[in-house]
């Protein structure tokens, strides 16, 4: 039995301190300001759509403000390591400012509903870390900070006010600075002293209250003097010296209207000055605000509640939460043989968990170091294959294993002997196997000559089915989230960076403890998640679609696909030439406009050229250019450039430059490097948990996003080729999502078009534009196609107008007419959203769920995005389910009927095969039969098949 402990994780400093000083330092955090800024910053991040950046718990409780606030706090703690600090909040009561001016802050929007509970969570997080937290009835956080700042400066300390609010500038002096950690920029930090304050507003810090008294403050509904803005106020203060002097000498102001306003609003100006003046005499305790010890138990409770797994993990030591356990190491031939018998005995009793330890992450090249097994919770076995001397005596003759990627067979001395003993239970399909990301283990063992059968449960895939909204489904995250167990980090064994070693070099006893923990935790998770799949209605999806896909994907990844490296190199040269030409054109225009040193890769620089210099927004009929999401610069995204390209040459050149450089850098130059030297093929990795809709994603390299409609994209696909003398075959579902829309909505018109075998876009055009089918022009068909697909993705009239080159009014009429033509579609879309709002999720034909707490979000933008997701997911998710079922059926037949043909790739609604010429006709029939028969719908599923000498030719 082996028990090895792990060490605590320490958080490294983020950077060198920015506030070095010989004086003691006090950091005063404006908690309310930071919380608000964090909340809205996180809303910006959510613009990617529901699930893109999950800022809620599984139950939908919003956590974005807490998350952002703690990130800002971390920056201060990690970078500055403050000697003293305090977090301040406004009190809930009305203040003396409300008594003086009842309309104070009256125009400020009510605190967002989702922020209210987060303030209490922030307080708990702050106090849990031992940080002083102050809130005083009748005073704002500004007044508390002002009092503390004045007191600390008088005691000979430097004060750093962590806030971005301009009111705080009045406190700035030689020893008081503003330290804004949420400032957009290179390092995200802004330091403001007296010089910076003057530069911002044109007056010294001590005159900020005079400035605000004149100009007012719209955010707090401080009135100021009517007609006086920031620049006018700064000019008046610069001329007369102070607010009182401005009011006393108002007759000297040359502008008649301004002069009269100043004379008529003397008391209003003074009231405004009093309202913005930060009080520095709040009754506060006289003590140092040093950080105390953290309340780890309280923080664990809070972070568990908020589902902040990373923070929770940082509080725990490896192995915490594991409880009692018995872990064994099979370090002799007798023990391995006994283990094989025990594994065989699990047949009909639930089987066992399997895990492998290897020398690397690439399953096509990594070597086996050991295997771990578990069939009872809290007990596990580890079998090393790298003992020295070998436990089987090392007498077994090494042999090259068929399918192995190792020139001389596996190098670890005991690998073959150990696997020969364990082969029986591993290859016995009657014994159920479970694991975490089992596809990796299947690859490893296949490369070492063992074909594992009986794969029945993958905890990663099961967690994805049961809880698809979770950020991650790796073993460490699941153990922490579901079991409260902090696993031993891999880095504790092999290190990181340049000093990293392989698992083979780690002492066996340490690997054994780590590997047994993996197997034990995986078994505990299996037993926890299995009944949850039934409770959540996704057991059928898991059993019939997701688990059978694992061996299918394993075979596809192992097979890989050939590429013509020479053609890719030629394409790279061509794209490089086109990029250079586009760059030269951009520089020519920039130089003519007075910017000879333009950085073509800088979006801000391009934005200045497009809008400040060339004013292309005005040519497009816009008063102001679009801004980036954070408002820090001009938008230069594809949508903006497409809108502008008809008005000037530059946007088109930028689009061309970006397009060709992206293709060159992402695919054309990368694909040759991805060719495995042993197989001569590219082995992409498919991820069954990569998308919330259930669609597969791929990586290393990603073959799912190669453009299909551009000539450059087709050039890349042309480089994908079959075995010499063979053919590539592409089988693609025809308009599957629209067919599913007809099925779900049961709209008679839409179903009729598909049942009659009509071109659905021509049919839709004929109905919308009320013309005979024969008179539908390509333009009308294109517009109808845009509406057909736009409905699925929640396209509004603005985008439709842009894509179809029509006016907004015409686009609105197209959409209205579409829903009048297909009323069943409108009813189904509306009903789907309302049902999801009630039950909290949408589901696919196989029962795959997508939870959408954002449907109740107070932000209308987030809510609208969630509604679009609710409408699209049943269609896109069902399409993903259907093609998986088809792949399982096709794979089974290719194996059972002993075809030479192989399934190589899945790209959304398309499957790619390679086959010898004599099997092409039969393979075409098989693909059509199994794909069209994968689901029974109210309309036919149609499959288009193409054959060629390359992927581009076949598609």
Coordinates of N, CA and C in Angstrom, one line a residue, residues 344-420:
X344 N -11.1 -9.9 -14.0 CA -12.0 -10.8 -14.7 C -13.3 -11.1 -13.9
X345 N -13.1 -11.2 -12.6 CA -14.2 -11.5 -11.7 C -15.2 -10.4 -11.6
X346 N -14.9 -9.2 -12.2 CA -15.9 -8.1 -12.1 C -17.0 -8.2 -13.2
X347 N -16.8 -9.2 -14.1 CA -17.8 -9.4 -15.2 C -19.2 -9.7 -14.6
X348 N -20.1 -8.9 -15.0 CA -21.5 -9.0 -14.5 C -21.7 -8.3 -13.2
X349 N -20.7 -7.7 -12.6 CA -20.8 -7.0 -11.3 C -20.4 -5.5 -11.4
X350 N -20.5 -5.0 -12.6 CA -20.3 -3.6 -12.8 C -19.0 -3.2 -13.5
X351 N -18.1 -4.2 -13.7 CA -16.8 -4.0 -14.3 C -15.9 -3.2 -13.5
X352 N -14.9 -2.5 -14.2 CA -13.9 -1.8 -13.4 C -13.6 -0.4 -14.2
X353 N -12.9 0.4 -13.4 CA -12.4 1.7 -13.9 C -11.0 1.4 -14.4
X354 N -10.6 2.0 -15.5 CA -9.3 1.9 -16.1 C -8.7 3.3 -16.4
X355 N -7.4 3.4 -16.1 CA -6.7 4.7 -16.4 C -5.3 4.3 -16.7
X356 N -4.7 5.1 -17.6 CA -3.3 4.9 -17.9 C -2.4 6.1 -17.6
X357 N -1.1 5.8 -17.3 CA -0.1 6.9 -17.1 C 0.9 6.7 -18.2
X358 N 1.2 7.9 -18.8 CA 2.1 7.8 -20.0 C 3.1 8.9 -20.0
X359 N 3.9 8.9 -21.0 CA 5.1 9.9 -21.1 C 4.7 11.2 -21.8
X360 N 3.4 11.3 -22.2 CA 3.1 12.6 -22.9 C 1.6 12.7 -23.1
X361 N 1.2 13.8 -23.8 CA -0.3 14.1 -24.0 C -0.7 13.6 -25.3
X362 N 0.2 13.5 -26.3 CA -0.2 13.0 -27.6 C -0.4 11.5 -27.6
X363 N -1.6 11.0 -27.7 CA -1.9 9.6 -27.6 C -1.3 8.8 -28.8
X364 N -1.0 9.5 -29.9 CA -0.4 8.8 -31.0 C 1.1 8.5 -30.8
X365 N 1.7 9.2 -29.8 CA 3.2 9.1 -29.7 C 3.6 8.8 -28.3
X366 N 2.7 8.9 -27.3 CA 3.1 8.7 -25.9 C 3.3 7.2 -25.6
X367 N 4.2 6.9 -24.6 CA 4.5 5.5 -24.2 C 3.8 5.2 -22.9
X368 N 3.4 4.0 -22.7 CA 2.8 3.6 -21.5 C 3.8 3.5 -20.3
X369 N 3.4 4.1 -19.2 CA 4.2 4.0 -17.9 C 3.6 3.1 -16.9
X370 N 2.3 3.0 -16.9 CA 1.6 2.2 -16.0 C 0.1 2.2 -16.2
X371 N -0.7 1.4 -15.5 CA -2.1 1.3 -15.5 C -2.7 1.3 -14.1
X372 N -3.8 1.9 -13.9 CA -4.5 1.9 -12.6 C -5.9 1.4 -12.8
X373 N -6.4 0.7 -11.8 CA -7.7 0.1 -11.8 C -8.5 0.3 -10.5
X374 N -9.8 0.4 -10.6 CA -10.6 0.4 -9.3 C -12.0 -0.2 -9.7
X375 N -12.5 -1.0 -8.7 CA -13.9 -1.5 -8.8 C -14.6 -1.4 -7.5
X376 N -13.9 -0.9 -6.5 CA -14.6 -0.6 -5.2 C -14.1 0.8 -4.8
X377 N -15.0 1.6 -4.4 CA -14.7 3.0 -3.9 C -13.6 2.9 -2.8
X378 N -12.7 3.8 -2.8 CA -11.6 4.0 -1.8 C -10.6 2.9 -1.9
X379 N -10.6 2.1 -2.9 CA -9.5 1.1 -3.1 C -9.1 1.1 -4.6
X380 N -7.8 1.0 -4.9 CA -7.4 1.0 -6.2 C -6.1 0.3 -6.3
X381 N -5.7 -0.1 -7.6 CA -4.5 -0.8 -7.9 C -3.7 -0.1 -8.9
X382 N -2.4 0.0 -8.8 CA -1.5 0.5 -9.9 C -0.5 -0.5 -10.3
X383 N -0.4 -0.7 -11.7 CA 0.6 -1.6 -12.2 C 1.6 -0.8 -13.0
X384 N 2.8 -0.7 -12.5 CA 3.9 -0.1 -13.3 C 4.4 -1.0 -14.4
X385 N 4.9 -0.4 -15.5 CA 5.6 -1.3 -16.5 C 7.0 -0.8 -16.6
X386 N 7.5 0.0 -15.7 CA 8.9 0.5 -15.9 C 9.7 0.2 -14.6
X387 N 9.4 -0.9 -13.9 CA 10.2 -1.2 -12.8 C 11.6 -1.7 -13.2
X388 N 12.6 -1.4 -12.4 CA 13.9 -1.8 -12.7 C 14.5 -2.5 -11.4
X389 N 14.8 -3.8 -11.4 CA 14.6 -4.7 -12.6 C 13.2 -5.0 -12.9
X390 N 12.8 -5.4 -14.1 CA 11.5 -5.7 -14.5 C 10.9 -6.9 -13.7
X391 N 9.6 -6.8 -13.3 CA 9.1 -7.8 -12.4 C 8.9 -9.1 -13.1
X392 N 8.9 -9.1 -14.5 CA 8.7 -10.4 -15.2 C 10.1 -10.8 -15.7
X393 N 11.1 -10.3 -15.2 CA 12.5 -10.7 -15.5 C 13.1 -10.2 -16.7
X394 N 12.3 -9.4 -17.5 CA 12.8 -8.8 -18.7 C 13.2 -9.8 -19.8
X395 N 12.7 -11.1 -19.7 CA 13.1 -12.1 -20.6 C 12.2 -12.1 -21.9
X396 N 11.1 -11.4 -21.8 CA 10.2 -11.4 -23.0 C 10.8 -10.7 -24.1
X397 N 10.8 -11.3 -25.3 CA 11.4 -10.7 -26.5 C 10.6 -9.5 -27.0
X398 N 11.2 -8.4 -27.2 CA 10.4 -7.3 -27.7 C 10.0 -7.6 -29.2
X399 N 8.8 -7.2 -29.4 CA 8.2 -7.3 -30.8 C 7.5 -6.1 -31.2
X400 N 7.6 -5.8 -32.5 CA 6.9 -4.6 -33.1 C 5.4 -4.9 -33.0
X401 N 4.6 -4.1 -32.4 CA 3.2 -4.3 -32.3 C 2.5 -3.7 -33.5
X402 N 1.6 -4.5 -34.1 CA 0.9 -3.9 -35.3 C 0.1 -2.7 -34.9
X403 N 0.3 -1.6 -35.7 CA -0.4 -0.4 -35.3 C 0.4 0.5 -34.4
X404 N 1.5 0.0 -33.8 CA 2.3 0.8 -32.9 C 3.1 1.8 -33.7
X405 N 3.3 3.0 -33.0 CA 4.0 4.1 -33.7 C 5.5 4.1 -33.2
X406 N 5.9 3.0 -32.5 CA 7.3 2.9 -32.0 C 8.1 2.0 -32.9
X407 N 9.2 2.5 -33.4 CA 10.0 1.7 -34.3 C 10.4 0.4 -33.8
X408 N 10.7 0.3 -32.5 CA 11.2 -1.0 -31.9 C 10.2 -1.5 -30.9
X409 N 9.0 -1.2 -31.1 CA 8.0 -1.6 -30.1 C 8.1 -0.8 -28.8
X410 N 7.2 -1.0 -27.9 CA 7.3 -0.2 -26.6 C 8.6 -0.4 -25.9
X411 N 9.1 0.8 -25.4 CA 10.5 0.7 -24.8 C 10.5 0.3 -23.3
X412 N 9.4 0.5 -22.6 CA 9.4 0.2 -21.1 C 9.6 -1.3 -21.0
X413 N 10.5 -1.8 -20.2 CA 10.9 -3.2 -20.1 C 9.8 -4.2 -19.9
X414 N 8.8 -3.9 -19.1 CA 7.7 -4.8 -18.7 C 6.4 -4.7 -19.5
X415 N 6.4 -3.7 -20.4 CA 5.1 -3.4 -21.0 C 4.4 -4.6 -21.7
X416 N 5.1 -5.3 -22.5 CA 4.5 -6.4 -23.2 C 4.1 -7.5 -22.3
X417 N 4.9 -7.8 -21.3 CA 4.6 -8.9 -20.4 C 3.4 -8.6 -19.6
X418 N 3.4 -7.4 -19.1 CA 2.2 -6.9 -18.2 C 0.9 -6.9 -19.0
X419 N 1.0 -6.4 -20.3 CA -0.2 -6.3 -21.1 C -0.7 -7.7 -21.5
X420 N 0.2 -8.6 -21.7 CA -0.2 -10.0 -22.0 C -1.0 -10.6 -20.9

